[in-house]
C-alpha cells in the first residue's frame, strides 16, 4: 500500500499519524509511506526520527484580520495547494490520510480532486474548522469521541475509532510501583498527584502549584510536577526567591519533562493538567481520576469540550483557567482523596469511555476506502 499522511504543527497532530503509519507497516511490511508537513512544526523532528520521509509545503492558519502579513500567508497557503498536488501526483498514493494541522486543507482537497481515497482523523470532541470544511471531500472521518459525531455535518461517513496514544494502562504490583516512586524520591505512604501542563508547560497551572508549595498545602499527598521545559528555570527562580530549593521540597518531585510518562502516570492517584485530546484520551485509557483546566482562547474552545467528555462521565473535575488558584486546586484534590470510593468510581468511569484496539479499527476503515 502507498500512503500519504498529512500532519503538522503539534505532537497531538503528528503522533496519531505516526501510530497509523506504524500500524500499516505492521500489517503490510512492503508499504511505502511519506508524510506531508510544513517547515515550521514538530513534524520536522518527529517524522524523520520515526524513520519516515517528510515532504513540506506552505500552509498557514489565517485570521479574519486584513493585513499585509495575512495576505502574504494567504498567497503562500494557496501556493501550497499546488505543491501538495505535485507531491501527490509524483507519489501516486492508494490513500491519503490527514491527522491535523493547517496542512490538511491543501492535501485532502488535492487528493480529492485527483480521485484518491481520503481519510481524516479528528482527536478533539469539538471538530476543528478544517474538518467541517473538508467533510464533503473526505471518504471517511475518524473521531476520538462519540460526542464529535453529531457535530460533523454533511460527512459521507463518520466512525468513532478513538485516538492512538503511546501511554497504556499497566497493572503494577506494589513492589513495582514503589520501585518507580523511589527513583523520584517519593514513596507509597501517601497518594500521588501527577501535574503536567504538557511539553511546553502551562503558566497558570505552574502558578497554582507554586502557591500550594508556598502555603504548604500538600500535607496529605505527594506531587510529581512537570513544569515544561521552557518554564522550569522560572519555577526554580521563584522557589529560590522563597528560600526553597527546587530539588528539596518535601513530598514533591519537580522536573522539566517526564520521559517515562507511562510508568509515572500508572503510579498516580490523580492526574492534573490541560484538556488536549491526547491528554484526555490517555487519562481515559489509564482509568485515572482527573482535574482538568482547559486552555482558553483555543479554536472553538475545544479543550473545554474535551474536558466535558470526562466530566459528563463522572471521571473528572473541571476548574476554569480564570478560576484556578493553589487554594481551590488543593481543595479539589483533597475532596477526591478524602472519599476513596469516589476516587475509585471516577477511575472506573474514565475507563468506560476508553476505546480499545484503536489502531485495528483505524486500519479496518483504511482498507474499506482503499480502491
mmCIF file with all atom_site columns, N, CA and C in Angstrom, residues 87-116:
data_model
loop_
_atom_site.group_PDB
_atom_site.id
_atom_site.type_symbol
_atom_site.label_atom_id
_atom_site.label_alt_id
_atom_site.label_comp_id
_atom_site.label_asym_id
_atom_site.label_entity_id
_atom_site.label_seq_id
_atom_site.pdbx_PDB_ins_code
_atom_site.Cartn_x
_atom_site.Cartn_y
_atom_site.Cartn_z
_atom_site.occupancy
_atom_site.B_iso_or_equiv
_atom_site.pdbx_formal_charge
_atom_site.auth_seq_id
_atom_site.auth_comp_id
_atom_site.auth_asym_id
_atom_site.auth_atom_id
_atom_site.pdbx_PDB_model_num
ATOM 1  N N  . UNK A 1 87  ? 3.164   16.783 -5.231 1.00 0.00 ? 87  UNK A N  1
ATOM 2  C CA . UNK A 1 87  ? 3.694   15.652 -4.446 1.00 0.00 ? 87  UNK A CA 1
ATOM 3  C C  . UNK A 1 87  ? 2.812   14.425 -4.623 1.00 0.00 ? 87  UNK A C  1
ATOM 4  N N  . UNK A 1 88  ? 1.494   14.632 -4.572 1.00 0.00 ? 88  UNK A N  1
ATOM 5  C CA . UNK A 1 88  ? 0.556   13.513 -4.688 1.00 0.00 ? 88  UNK A CA 1
ATOM 6  C C  . UNK A 1 88  ? 0.651   12.868 -6.068 1.00 0.00 ? 88  UNK A C  1
ATOM 7  N N  . UNK A 1 89  ? 0.745   13.678 -7.107 1.00 0.00 ? 89  UNK A N  1
ATOM 8  C CA . UNK A 1 89  ? 0.863   13.138 -8.461 1.00 0.00 ? 89  UNK A CA 1
ATOM 9  C C  . UNK A 1 89  ? 2.139   12.329 -8.635 1.00 0.00 ? 89  UNK A C  1
ATOM 10 N N  . UNK A 1 90  ? 3.227   12.807 -8.044 1.00 0.00 ? 90  UNK A N  1
ATOM 11 C CA . UNK A 1 90  ? 4.511   12.102 -8.168 1.00 0.00 ? 90  UNK A CA 1
ATOM 12 C C  . UNK A 1 90  ? 4.524   10.793 -7.384 1.00 0.00 ? 90  UNK A C  1
ATOM 13 N N  . UNK A 1 91  ? 3.900   10.799 -6.192 1.00 0.00 ? 91  UNK A N  1
ATOM 14 C CA . UNK A 1 91  ? 3.929   9.604  -5.332 1.00 0.00 ? 91  UNK A CA 1
ATOM 15 C C  . UNK A 1 91  ? 2.828   8.619  -5.690 1.00 0.00 ? 91  UNK A C  1
ATOM 16 N N  . UNK A 1 92  ? 1.699   9.118  -6.181 1.00 0.00 ? 92  UNK A N  1
ATOM 17 C CA . UNK A 1 92  ? 0.533   8.307  -6.544 1.00 0.00 ? 92  UNK A CA 1
ATOM 18 C C  . UNK A 1 92  ? 0.115   7.337  -5.430 1.00 0.00 ? 92  UNK A C  1
ATOM 19 N N  . UNK A 1 93  ? -0.377  7.864  -4.330 1.00 0.00 ? 93  UNK A N  1
ATOM 20 C CA . UNK A 1 93  ? -0.773  7.006  -3.198 1.00 0.00 ? 93  UNK A CA 1
ATOM 21 C C  . UNK A 1 93  ? -2.091  6.272  -3.456 1.00 0.00 ? 93  UNK A C  1
ATOM 22 N N  . UNK A 1 94  ? -2.288  5.198  -2.719 1.00 0.00 ? 94  UNK A N  1
ATOM 23 C CA . UNK A 1 94  ? -3.569  4.495  -2.738 1.00 0.00 ? 94  UNK A CA 1
ATOM 24 C C  . UNK A 1 94  ? -4.576  5.205  -1.841 1.00 0.00 ? 94  UNK A C  1
ATOM 25 N N  . UNK A 1 95  ? -4.059  5.816  -0.767 1.00 0.00 ? 95  UNK A N  1
ATOM 26 C CA . UNK A 1 95  ? -4.902  6.511  0.211  1.00 0.00 ? 95  UNK A CA 1
ATOM 27 C C  . UNK A 1 95  ? -4.135  7.724  0.746  1.00 0.00 ? 95  UNK A C  1
ATOM 28 N N  . UNK A 1 96  ? -4.874  8.802  1.051  1.00 0.00 ? 96  UNK A N  1
ATOM 29 C CA . UNK A 1 96  ? -4.294  9.971  1.710  1.00 0.00 ? 96  UNK A CA 1
ATOM 30 C C  . UNK A 1 96  ? -5.019  10.181 3.036  1.00 0.00 ? 96  UNK A C  1
ATOM 31 N N  . UNK A 1 97  ? -4.242  10.346 4.108  1.00 0.00 ? 97  UNK A N  1
ATOM 32 C CA . UNK A 1 97  ? -4.800  10.476 5.453  1.00 0.00 ? 97  UNK A CA 1
ATOM 33 C C  . UNK A 1 97  ? -4.369  11.815 6.044  1.00 0.00 ? 97  UNK A C  1
ATOM 34 N N  . UNK A 1 98  ? -5.296  12.513 6.686  1.00 0.00 ? 98  UNK A N  1
ATOM 35 C CA . UNK A 1 98  ? -4.966  13.744 7.388  1.00 0.00 ? 98  UNK A CA 1
ATOM 36 C C  . UNK A 1 98  ? -5.217  13.572 8.870  1.00 0.00 ? 98  UNK A C  1
ATOM 37 N N  . UNK A 1 99  ? -4.226  13.945 9.698  1.00 0.00 ? 99  UNK A N  1
ATOM 38 C CA . UNK A 1 99  ? -4.413  13.798 11.147 1.00 0.00 ? 99  UNK A CA 1
ATOM 39 C C  . UNK A 1 99  ? -4.336  15.132 11.880 1.00 0.00 ? 99  UNK A C  1
ATOM 40 N N  . UNK A 1 100 ? -4.350  16.250 11.132 1.00 0.00 ? 100 UNK A N  1
ATOM 41 C CA . UNK A 1 100 ? -4.467  17.525 11.815 1.00 0.00 ? 100 UNK A CA 1
ATOM 42 C C  . UNK A 1 100 ? -3.458  18.571 11.395 1.00 0.00 ? 100 UNK A C  1
ATOM 43 N N  . UNK A 1 101 ? -3.839  19.819 11.611 1.00 0.00 ? 101 UNK A N  1
ATOM 44 C CA . UNK A 1 101 ? -2.998  20.944 11.245 1.00 0.00 ? 101 UNK A CA 1
ATOM 45 C C  . UNK A 1 101 ? -3.519  21.595 9.974  1.00 0.00 ? 101 UNK A C  1
ATOM 46 N N  . UNK A 1 102 ? -3.034  22.806 9.719  1.00 0.00 ? 102 UNK A N  1
ATOM 47 C CA . UNK A 1 102 ? -3.473  23.578 8.550  1.00 0.00 ? 102 UNK A CA 1
ATOM 48 C C  . UNK A 1 102 ? -3.163  22.858 7.245  1.00 0.00 ? 102 UNK A C  1
ATOM 49 N N  . UNK A 1 103 ? -2.223  21.938 7.313  1.00 0.00 ? 103 UNK A N  1
ATOM 50 C CA . UNK A 1 103 ? -1.766  21.205 6.143  1.00 0.00 ? 103 UNK A CA 1
ATOM 51 C C  . UNK A 1 103 ? -2.873  20.396 5.474  1.00 0.00 ? 103 UNK A C  1
ATOM 52 N N  . UNK A 1 104 ? -3.846  19.962 6.250  1.00 0.00 ? 104 UNK A N  1
ATOM 53 C CA . UNK A 1 104 ? -4.873  19.037 5.750  1.00 0.00 ? 104 UNK A CA 1
ATOM 54 C C  . UNK A 1 104 ? -5.724  19.638 4.638  1.00 0.00 ? 104 UNK A C  1
ATOM 55 N N  . UNK A 1 105 ? -5.985  20.951 4.712  1.00 0.00 ? 105 UNK A N  1
ATOM 56 C CA . UNK A 1 105 ? -6.818  21.585 3.697  1.00 0.00 ? 105 UNK A CA 1
ATOM 57 C C  . UNK A 1 105 ? -6.269  21.365 2.305  1.00 0.00 ? 105 UNK A C  1
ATOM 58 N N  . UNK A 1 106 ? -4.990  21.684 2.108  1.00 0.00 ? 106 UNK A N  1
ATOM 59 C CA . UNK A 1 106 ? -4.365  21.548 0.792  1.00 0.00 ? 106 UNK A CA 1
ATOM 60 C C  . UNK A 1 106 ? -4.239  20.096 0.369  1.00 0.00 ? 106 UNK A C  1
ATOM 61 N N  . UNK A 1 107 ? -3.827  19.233 1.300  1.00 0.00 ? 107 UNK A N  1
ATOM 62 C CA . UNK A 1 107 ? -3.535  17.836 0.942  1.00 0.00 ? 107 UNK A CA 1
ATOM 63 C C  . UNK A 1 107 ? -4.813  17.051 0.652  1.00 0.00 ? 107 UNK A C  1
ATOM 64 N N  . UNK A 1 108 ? -5.815  17.170 1.507  1.00 0.00 ? 108 UNK A N  1
ATOM 65 C CA . UNK A 1 108 ? -7.060  16.421 1.297  1.00 0.00 ? 108 UNK A CA 1
ATOM 66 C C  . UNK A 1 108 ? -7.802  16.935 0.071  1.00 0.00 ? 108 UNK A C  1
ATOM 67 N N  . UNK A 1 109 ? -7.852  18.253 -0.105 1.00 0.00 ? 109 UNK A N  1
ATOM 68 C CA . UNK A 1 109 ? -8.517  18.827 -1.281 1.00 0.00 ? 109 UNK A CA 1
ATOM 69 C C  . UNK A 1 109 ? -7.841  18.366 -2.570 1.00 0.00 ? 109 UNK A C  1
ATOM 70 N N  . UNK A 1 110 ? -6.515  18.364 -2.579 1.00 0.00 ? 110 UNK A N  1
ATOM 71 C CA . UNK A 1 110 ? -5.772  17.934 -3.769 1.00 0.00 ? 110 UNK A CA 1
ATOM 72 C C  . UNK A 1 110 ? -6.002  16.461 -4.061 1.00 0.00 ? 110 UNK A C  1
ATOM 73 N N  . UNK A 1 111 ? -5.986  15.631 -3.026 1.00 0.00 ? 111 UNK A N  1
ATOM 74 C CA . UNK A 1 111 ? -6.228  14.196 -3.216 1.00 0.00 ? 111 UNK A CA 1
ATOM 75 C C  . UNK A 1 111 ? -7.638  13.953 -3.753 1.00 0.00 ? 111 UNK A C  1
ATOM 76 N N  . UNK A 1 112 ? -8.599  14.673 -3.210 1.00 0.00 ? 112 UNK A N  1
ATOM 77 C CA . UNK A 1 112 ? -9.994  14.536 -3.664 1.00 0.00 ? 112 UNK A CA 1
ATOM 78 C C  . UNK A 1 112 ? -10.118 14.901 -5.138 1.00 0.00 ? 112 UNK A C  1
ATOM 79 N N  . UNK A 1 113 ? -9.433  15.980 -5.560 1.00 0.00 ? 113 UNK A N  1
ATOM 80 C CA . UNK A 1 113 ? -9.509  16.417 -6.953 1.00 0.00 ? 113 UNK A CA 1
ATOM 81 C C  . UNK A 1 113 ? -8.882  15.396 -7.901 1.00 0.00 ? 113 UNK A C  1
ATOM 82 N N  . UNK A 1 114 ? -7.978  14.573 -7.365 1.00 0.00 ? 114 UNK A N  1
ATOM 83 C CA . UNK A 1 114 ? -7.322  13.535 -8.168 1.00 0.00 ? 114 UNK A CA 1
ATOM 84 C C  . UNK A 1 114 ? -8.003  12.173 -8.019 1.00 0.00 ? 114 UNK A C  1
ATOM 85 N N  . UNK A 1 115 ? -9.167  12.176 -7.328 1.00 0.00 ? 115 UNK A N  1
ATOM 86 C CA . UNK A 1 115 ? -9.968  10.955 -7.151 1.00 0.00 ? 115 UNK A CA 1
ATOM 87 C C  . UNK A 1 115 ? -9.219  9.880  -6.356 1.00 0.00 ? 115 UNK A C  1
ATOM 88 N N  . UNK A 1 116 ? -8.449  10.330 -5.378 1.00 0.00 ? 116 UNK A N  1
ATOM 89 C CA . UNK A 1 116 ? -7.729  9.405  -4.490 1.00 0.00 ? 116 UNK A CA 1
ATOM 90 C C  . UNK A 1 116 ? -8.484  9.322  -3.169 1.00 0.00 ? 116 UNK A C  1
#
